[in-house]
XYZ file of C-alpha atoms in Angstrom:
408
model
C -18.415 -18.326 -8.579
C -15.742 -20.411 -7.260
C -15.443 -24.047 -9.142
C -13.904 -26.308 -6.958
C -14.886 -24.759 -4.033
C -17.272 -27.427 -2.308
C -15.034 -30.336 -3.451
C -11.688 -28.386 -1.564
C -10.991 -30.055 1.902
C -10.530 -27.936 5.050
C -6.907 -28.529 4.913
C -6.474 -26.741 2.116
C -8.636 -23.460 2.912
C -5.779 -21.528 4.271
C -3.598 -21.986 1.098
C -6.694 -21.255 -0.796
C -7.455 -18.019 1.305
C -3.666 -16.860 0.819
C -4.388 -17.343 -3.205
C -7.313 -15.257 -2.958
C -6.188 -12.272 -0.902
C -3.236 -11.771 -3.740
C -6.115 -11.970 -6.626
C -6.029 -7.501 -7.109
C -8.472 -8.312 -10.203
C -10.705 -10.655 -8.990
C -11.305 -8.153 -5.877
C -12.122 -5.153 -8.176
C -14.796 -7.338 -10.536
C -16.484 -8.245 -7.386
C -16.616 -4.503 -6.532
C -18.358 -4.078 -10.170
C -21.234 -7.335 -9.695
C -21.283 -5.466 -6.236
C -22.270 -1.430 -7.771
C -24.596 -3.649 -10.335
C -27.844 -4.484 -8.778
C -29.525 -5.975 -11.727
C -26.307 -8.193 -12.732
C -26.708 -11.526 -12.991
C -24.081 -12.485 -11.218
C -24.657 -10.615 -8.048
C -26.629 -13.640 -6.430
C -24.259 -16.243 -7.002
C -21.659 -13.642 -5.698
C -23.369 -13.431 -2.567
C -24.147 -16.512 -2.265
C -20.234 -17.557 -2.038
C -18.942 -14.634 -0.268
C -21.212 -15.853 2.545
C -20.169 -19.609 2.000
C -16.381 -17.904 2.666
C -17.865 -16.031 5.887
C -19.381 -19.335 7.514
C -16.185 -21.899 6.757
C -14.538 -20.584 9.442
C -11.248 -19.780 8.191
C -10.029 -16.621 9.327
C -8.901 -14.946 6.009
C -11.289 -16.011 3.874
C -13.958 -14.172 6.873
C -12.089 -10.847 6.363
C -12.260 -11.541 2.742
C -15.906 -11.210 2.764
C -15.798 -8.308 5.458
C -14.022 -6.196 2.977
C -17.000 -6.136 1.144
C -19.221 -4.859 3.710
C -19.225 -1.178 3.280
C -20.678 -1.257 -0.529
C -22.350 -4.308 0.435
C -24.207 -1.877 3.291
C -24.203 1.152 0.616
C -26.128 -0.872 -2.366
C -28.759 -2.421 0.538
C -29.315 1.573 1.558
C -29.529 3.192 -1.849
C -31.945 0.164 -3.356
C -34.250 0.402 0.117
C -34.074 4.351 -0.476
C -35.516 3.898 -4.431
C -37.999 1.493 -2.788
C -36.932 -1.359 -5.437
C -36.913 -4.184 -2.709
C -36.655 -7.180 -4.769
C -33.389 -5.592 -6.197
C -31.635 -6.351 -2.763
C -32.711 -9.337 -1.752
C -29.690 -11.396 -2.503
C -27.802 -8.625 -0.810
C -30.171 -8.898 2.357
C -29.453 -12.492 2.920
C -26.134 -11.752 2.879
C -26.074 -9.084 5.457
C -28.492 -11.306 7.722
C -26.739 -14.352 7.477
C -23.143 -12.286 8.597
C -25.483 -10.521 11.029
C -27.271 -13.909 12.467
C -23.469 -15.747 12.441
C -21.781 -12.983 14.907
C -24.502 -12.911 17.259
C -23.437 -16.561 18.591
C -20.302 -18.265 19.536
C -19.318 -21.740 17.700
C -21.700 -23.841 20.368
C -24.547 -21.717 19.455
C -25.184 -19.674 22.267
C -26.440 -15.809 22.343
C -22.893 -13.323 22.610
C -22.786 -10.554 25.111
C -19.879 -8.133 24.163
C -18.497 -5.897 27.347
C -16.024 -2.871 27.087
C -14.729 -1.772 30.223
C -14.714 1.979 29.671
C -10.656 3.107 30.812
C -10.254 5.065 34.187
C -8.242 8.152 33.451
C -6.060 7.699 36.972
C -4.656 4.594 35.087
C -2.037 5.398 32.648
C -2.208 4.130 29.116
C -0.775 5.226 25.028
C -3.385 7.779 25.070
C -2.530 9.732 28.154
C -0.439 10.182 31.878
C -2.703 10.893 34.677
C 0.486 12.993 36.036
C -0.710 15.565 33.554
C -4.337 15.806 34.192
C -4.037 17.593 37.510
C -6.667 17.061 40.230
C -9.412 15.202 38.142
C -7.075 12.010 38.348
C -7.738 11.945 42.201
C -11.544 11.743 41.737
C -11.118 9.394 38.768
C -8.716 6.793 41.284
C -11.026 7.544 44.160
C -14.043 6.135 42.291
C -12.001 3.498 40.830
C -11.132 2.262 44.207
C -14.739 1.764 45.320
C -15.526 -0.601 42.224
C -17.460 2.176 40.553
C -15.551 1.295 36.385
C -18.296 1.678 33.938
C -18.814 -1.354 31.597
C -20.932 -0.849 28.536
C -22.726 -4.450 27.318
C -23.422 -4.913 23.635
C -26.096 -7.453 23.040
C -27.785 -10.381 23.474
C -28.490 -9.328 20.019
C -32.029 -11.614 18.648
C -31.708 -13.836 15.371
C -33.408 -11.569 12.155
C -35.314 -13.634 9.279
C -35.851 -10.299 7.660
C -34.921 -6.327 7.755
C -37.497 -3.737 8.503
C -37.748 0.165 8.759
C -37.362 -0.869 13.070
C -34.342 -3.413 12.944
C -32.942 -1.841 9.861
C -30.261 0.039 11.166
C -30.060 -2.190 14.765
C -28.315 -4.969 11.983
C -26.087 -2.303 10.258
C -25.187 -1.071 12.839
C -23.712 -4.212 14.658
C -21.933 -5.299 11.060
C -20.153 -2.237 11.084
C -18.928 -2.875 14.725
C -17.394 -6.109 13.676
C -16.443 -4.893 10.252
C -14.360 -1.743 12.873
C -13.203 -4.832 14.706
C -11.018 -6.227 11.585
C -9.968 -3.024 10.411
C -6.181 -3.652 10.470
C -6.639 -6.321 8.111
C -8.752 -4.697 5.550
C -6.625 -3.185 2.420
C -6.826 -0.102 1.461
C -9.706 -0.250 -1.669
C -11.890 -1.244 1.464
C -10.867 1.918 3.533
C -11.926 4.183 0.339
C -14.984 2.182 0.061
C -15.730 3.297 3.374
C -15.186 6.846 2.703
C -17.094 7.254 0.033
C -19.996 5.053 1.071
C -19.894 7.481 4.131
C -20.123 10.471 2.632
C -22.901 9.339 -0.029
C -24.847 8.279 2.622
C -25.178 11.399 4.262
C -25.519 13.766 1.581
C -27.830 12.092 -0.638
C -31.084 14.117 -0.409
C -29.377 17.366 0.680
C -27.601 20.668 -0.822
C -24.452 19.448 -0.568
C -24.976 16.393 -2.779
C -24.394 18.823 -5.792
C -21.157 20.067 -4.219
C -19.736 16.289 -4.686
C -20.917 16.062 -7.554
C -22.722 12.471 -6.827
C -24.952 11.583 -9.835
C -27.541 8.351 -8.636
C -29.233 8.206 -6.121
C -31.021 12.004 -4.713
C -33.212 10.420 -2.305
C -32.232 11.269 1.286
C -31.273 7.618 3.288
C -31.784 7.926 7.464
C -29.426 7.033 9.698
C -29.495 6.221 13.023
C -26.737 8.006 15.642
C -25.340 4.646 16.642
C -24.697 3.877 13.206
C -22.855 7.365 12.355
C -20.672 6.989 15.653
C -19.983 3.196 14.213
C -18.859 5.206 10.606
C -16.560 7.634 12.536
C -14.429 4.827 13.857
C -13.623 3.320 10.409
C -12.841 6.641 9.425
C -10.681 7.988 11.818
C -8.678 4.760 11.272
C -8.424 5.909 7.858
C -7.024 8.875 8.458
C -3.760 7.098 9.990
C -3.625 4.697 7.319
C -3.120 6.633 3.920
C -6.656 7.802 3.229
C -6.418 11.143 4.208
C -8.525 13.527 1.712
C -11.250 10.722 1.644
C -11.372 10.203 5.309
C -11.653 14.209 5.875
C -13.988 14.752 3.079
C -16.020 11.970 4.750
C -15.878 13.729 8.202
C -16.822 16.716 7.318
C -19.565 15.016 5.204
C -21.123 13.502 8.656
C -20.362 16.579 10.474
C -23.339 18.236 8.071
C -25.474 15.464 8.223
C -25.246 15.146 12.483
C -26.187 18.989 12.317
C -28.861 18.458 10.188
C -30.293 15.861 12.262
C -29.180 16.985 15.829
C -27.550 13.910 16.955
C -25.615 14.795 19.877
C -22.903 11.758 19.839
C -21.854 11.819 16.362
C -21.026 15.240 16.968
C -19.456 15.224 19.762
C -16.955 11.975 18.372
C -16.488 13.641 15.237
C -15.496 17.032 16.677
C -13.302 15.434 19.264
C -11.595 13.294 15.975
C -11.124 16.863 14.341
C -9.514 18.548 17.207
C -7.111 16.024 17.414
C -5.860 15.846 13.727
C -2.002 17.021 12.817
C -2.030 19.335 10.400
C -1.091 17.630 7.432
C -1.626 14.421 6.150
C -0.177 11.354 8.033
C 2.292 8.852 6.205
C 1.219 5.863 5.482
C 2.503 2.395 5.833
C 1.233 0.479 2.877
C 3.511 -2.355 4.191
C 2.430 -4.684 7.451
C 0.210 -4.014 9.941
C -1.475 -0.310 10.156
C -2.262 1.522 13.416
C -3.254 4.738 14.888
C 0.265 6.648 15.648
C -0.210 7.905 19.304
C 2.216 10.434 20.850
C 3.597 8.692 24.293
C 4.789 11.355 27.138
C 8.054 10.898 27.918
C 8.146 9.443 31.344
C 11.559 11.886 31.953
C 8.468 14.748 32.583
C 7.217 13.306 35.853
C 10.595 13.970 37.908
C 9.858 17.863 38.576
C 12.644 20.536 37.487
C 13.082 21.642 41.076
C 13.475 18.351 42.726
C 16.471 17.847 44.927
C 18.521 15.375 43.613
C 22.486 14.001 44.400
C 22.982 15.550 41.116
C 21.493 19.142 42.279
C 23.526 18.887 45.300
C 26.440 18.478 43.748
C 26.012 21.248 41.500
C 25.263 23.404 44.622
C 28.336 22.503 45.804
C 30.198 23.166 42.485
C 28.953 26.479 42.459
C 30.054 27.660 45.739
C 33.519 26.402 45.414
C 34.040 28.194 41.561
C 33.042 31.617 43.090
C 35.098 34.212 42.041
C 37.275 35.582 44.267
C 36.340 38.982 45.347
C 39.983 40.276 46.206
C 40.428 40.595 42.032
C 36.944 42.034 41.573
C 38.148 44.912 44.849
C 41.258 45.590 42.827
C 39.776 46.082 39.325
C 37.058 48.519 41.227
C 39.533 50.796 42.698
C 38.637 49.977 46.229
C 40.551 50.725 49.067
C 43.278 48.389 49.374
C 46.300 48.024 52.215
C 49.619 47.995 50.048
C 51.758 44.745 50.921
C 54.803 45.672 52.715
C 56.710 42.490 52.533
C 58.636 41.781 56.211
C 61.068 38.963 55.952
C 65.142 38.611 56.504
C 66.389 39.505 53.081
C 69.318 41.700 53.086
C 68.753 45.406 52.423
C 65.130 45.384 54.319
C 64.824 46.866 57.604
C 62.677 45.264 60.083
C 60.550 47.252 62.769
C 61.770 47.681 66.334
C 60.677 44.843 68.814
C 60.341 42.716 65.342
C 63.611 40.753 65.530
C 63.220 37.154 65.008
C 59.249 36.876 64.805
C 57.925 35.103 62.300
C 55.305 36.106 59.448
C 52.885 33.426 60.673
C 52.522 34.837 64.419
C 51.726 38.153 62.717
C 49.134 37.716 60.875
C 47.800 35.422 63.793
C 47.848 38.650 65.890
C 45.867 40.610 63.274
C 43.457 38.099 62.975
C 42.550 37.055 66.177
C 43.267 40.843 67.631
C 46.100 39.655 70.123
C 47.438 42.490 71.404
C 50.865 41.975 72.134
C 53.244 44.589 73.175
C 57.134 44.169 72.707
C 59.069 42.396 75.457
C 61.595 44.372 75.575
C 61.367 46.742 78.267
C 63.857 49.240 76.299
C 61.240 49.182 73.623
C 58.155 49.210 75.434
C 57.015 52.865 74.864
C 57.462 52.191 71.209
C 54.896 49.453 71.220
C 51.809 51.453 71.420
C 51.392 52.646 67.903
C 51.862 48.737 66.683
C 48.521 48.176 69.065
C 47.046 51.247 67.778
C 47.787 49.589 64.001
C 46.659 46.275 64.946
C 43.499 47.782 65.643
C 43.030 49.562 62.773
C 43.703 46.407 60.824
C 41.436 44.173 62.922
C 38.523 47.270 62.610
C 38.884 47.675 58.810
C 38.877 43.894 58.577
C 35.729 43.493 60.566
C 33.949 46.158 57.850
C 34.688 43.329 54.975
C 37.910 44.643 53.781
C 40.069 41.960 52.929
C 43.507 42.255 52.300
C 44.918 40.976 49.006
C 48.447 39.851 50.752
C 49.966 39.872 54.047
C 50.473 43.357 55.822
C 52.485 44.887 58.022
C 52.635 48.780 59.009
């Protein structure tokens, strides 16, 4: 498929895989050998697609992952027409991927964890802050050891595919074909679509709504391996796929009805709720990710926290309040007329007045001093200024200010 190939030394594999990403034809007459189960080229395709896989150079691996979803999709539909020895080259291909993943480079049997997230920790998906009282369980348990790790594996070594480890191999592909998702381009992501929907519609009503000619035999699936489909899609939907990818999940939707599986159902519902809707924009350029919505961390610090800045304001506000002399005058309230007293010439002053200054009067309103005049001669004329001061003192007590400085 490849001259040249066995004779190329490792140095030169990553220049070589570089070469062969950029090859847009060469990708799209593999997809045709691929569709073509009787061409005569499909075994020696195989054969060096998984001579790419087992080198051990990282590009030329997701070269041959790329593949995997019609690779998985021709394997299904030939088992489905029961023409076995149609798929065979195919089926070494798939095992040998399989029966390379299962073990590190010394040989020995993987064990894949996950560490399911605790929701009292924060993370791009969501703020505890906002969650309410469940995030005091969730750091409760967390603080007694109690995280939930799911295991994957160790997954045995297959020398063959049956109806019982059929879909126990597929499905495990698919989780390491999910794993290099960012790297696949985008004639794998539509691959994956369609391969998804075919799958489950083949055999049913809705097979004549898509119009898919082929194949009308109904393929089984397992839930694992529909949960496994619904993570390749939903990365599609991000990545500028969007009427395959939603034609796809509505496509397993049906079929996870059909067959009752609870998970599928519940991940593809929970992938639907949480669509925009419209279409996402793509970014056909660099790396491709699922755009995630961060809370601003501004909406933990509550609106009716007491801050220097609140406090301040407070203050503000008490010192601009208008003054209510203004609001008494435009009202028409009662209001003492200002009778200015001072020395000018022309103005009379009041009896026992002489040479007192404005200051000491209004202290003696204020502060209800009652002082008489010390004048003996004007002595009996002092009682109606205590009378007024009084009066003054009594109206000021009921919350009548004067606007100015009086004097009766």
């Amino acid at each position: 498929c490849c001259p040249g190939w066995s004779t190329l030394p490792e140095t030169s594999l990553p220049n070589y895989a570089t070469n062969l990403k950029d090859k847009s034809s060469l990708v799209s007459s593999l997809y045709k050998v691929i569709q073509e189960p009787q061409s005569e080229l499909l075994e020696p395709v195989c054969h060096q697609l998984f001579e790419f896989y087992r080198s051990g150079e990282e590009q030329l691996l997701q070269f041959t992952l790329q593949f995997l979803p019609e690779l998985i999709w021709c394997y299904l539909a030939v088992s489905a027409s029961r023409n076995v020895h149609s798929s065979g080259c195919i089926e070494a291909l798939l095992l040998g991927v399989y029966n390379l993943e299962i073990v590190d480079k010394q040989g020995h049997t993987k064990v894949l964890s996950f560490t399911i997230p605790s929701l009292s920790k924060p993370s791009v998906y969501h703020e505890p802050s906002s969650i309410g009282s469940m995030a005091l369980t969730e750091s409760a348990l967390s603080q007694h050891g109690l995280s939930k790790v799911v295991y994957s594996g160790p997954h045995p070594q297959r020398e063959m595919l049956t109806a019982q480890n059929r879909f126990e191999v597929l499905t495990f592909l698919l989780l390491c074909y999910n794993a290099a998702l960012t790297y696949m381009p985008s004639v794998s992501l539509q691959s994956l679509c369609q391969i998804c929907s075919r799958i489950c519609v083949c055999g049913y009503p809705r097979q004549h709504v898509r119009k898919y000619k082929g194949i009308s035999s109904r393929i089984p699936v397992s839930s694992g391996f529909m949960v496994q489909m619904l993570t390749g899609i939903y990365f599609a939907f991000y990545n500028g796929e969007w009427d395959l990818a939603q034609k796809a999940l509505d496509d397993i939707i049906y079929r996870a009805q059909l067959e009752l599986y609870p998970e599928p159902l519940l991940v593809a519902n929970a992938i639907k709720a949480s669509l925009p809707h419209g279409p996402m924009k793509s970014n056909k350029e660099g790396t491709r990710c699922i755009q995630v919505e961060i809370t601003p961390t501004s909406s933990r610090i509550s609106r009716n926290a007491v801050t220097s800045m609140s406090i301040r304001g407070h203050r503000w506000k008490r010192h601009e309040q208008p003054d209510n002399n203004n609001d008494a005058t435009e009202l028409g309230i009662l209001v003492i007329p200002e009778i200015s007293v001072t020395n000018v010439a022309g103005e009379r002053t009041g009896n026992g007045e002489k040479g007192r200054t404005l200051g000491e009067i209004d202290a003696q309103h204020i502060q209800g001093v009652q002082e008489t005049a010390t004048d003996p001669r004007t002595e009996s004329k002092g009682l109606p200024e205590i009378r007024r001061q009084k009066s003054v003192r009594k109206m000021m007590e009921d919350g009548i200010n004067s606007p100015g400085r009086v004097q009766f």
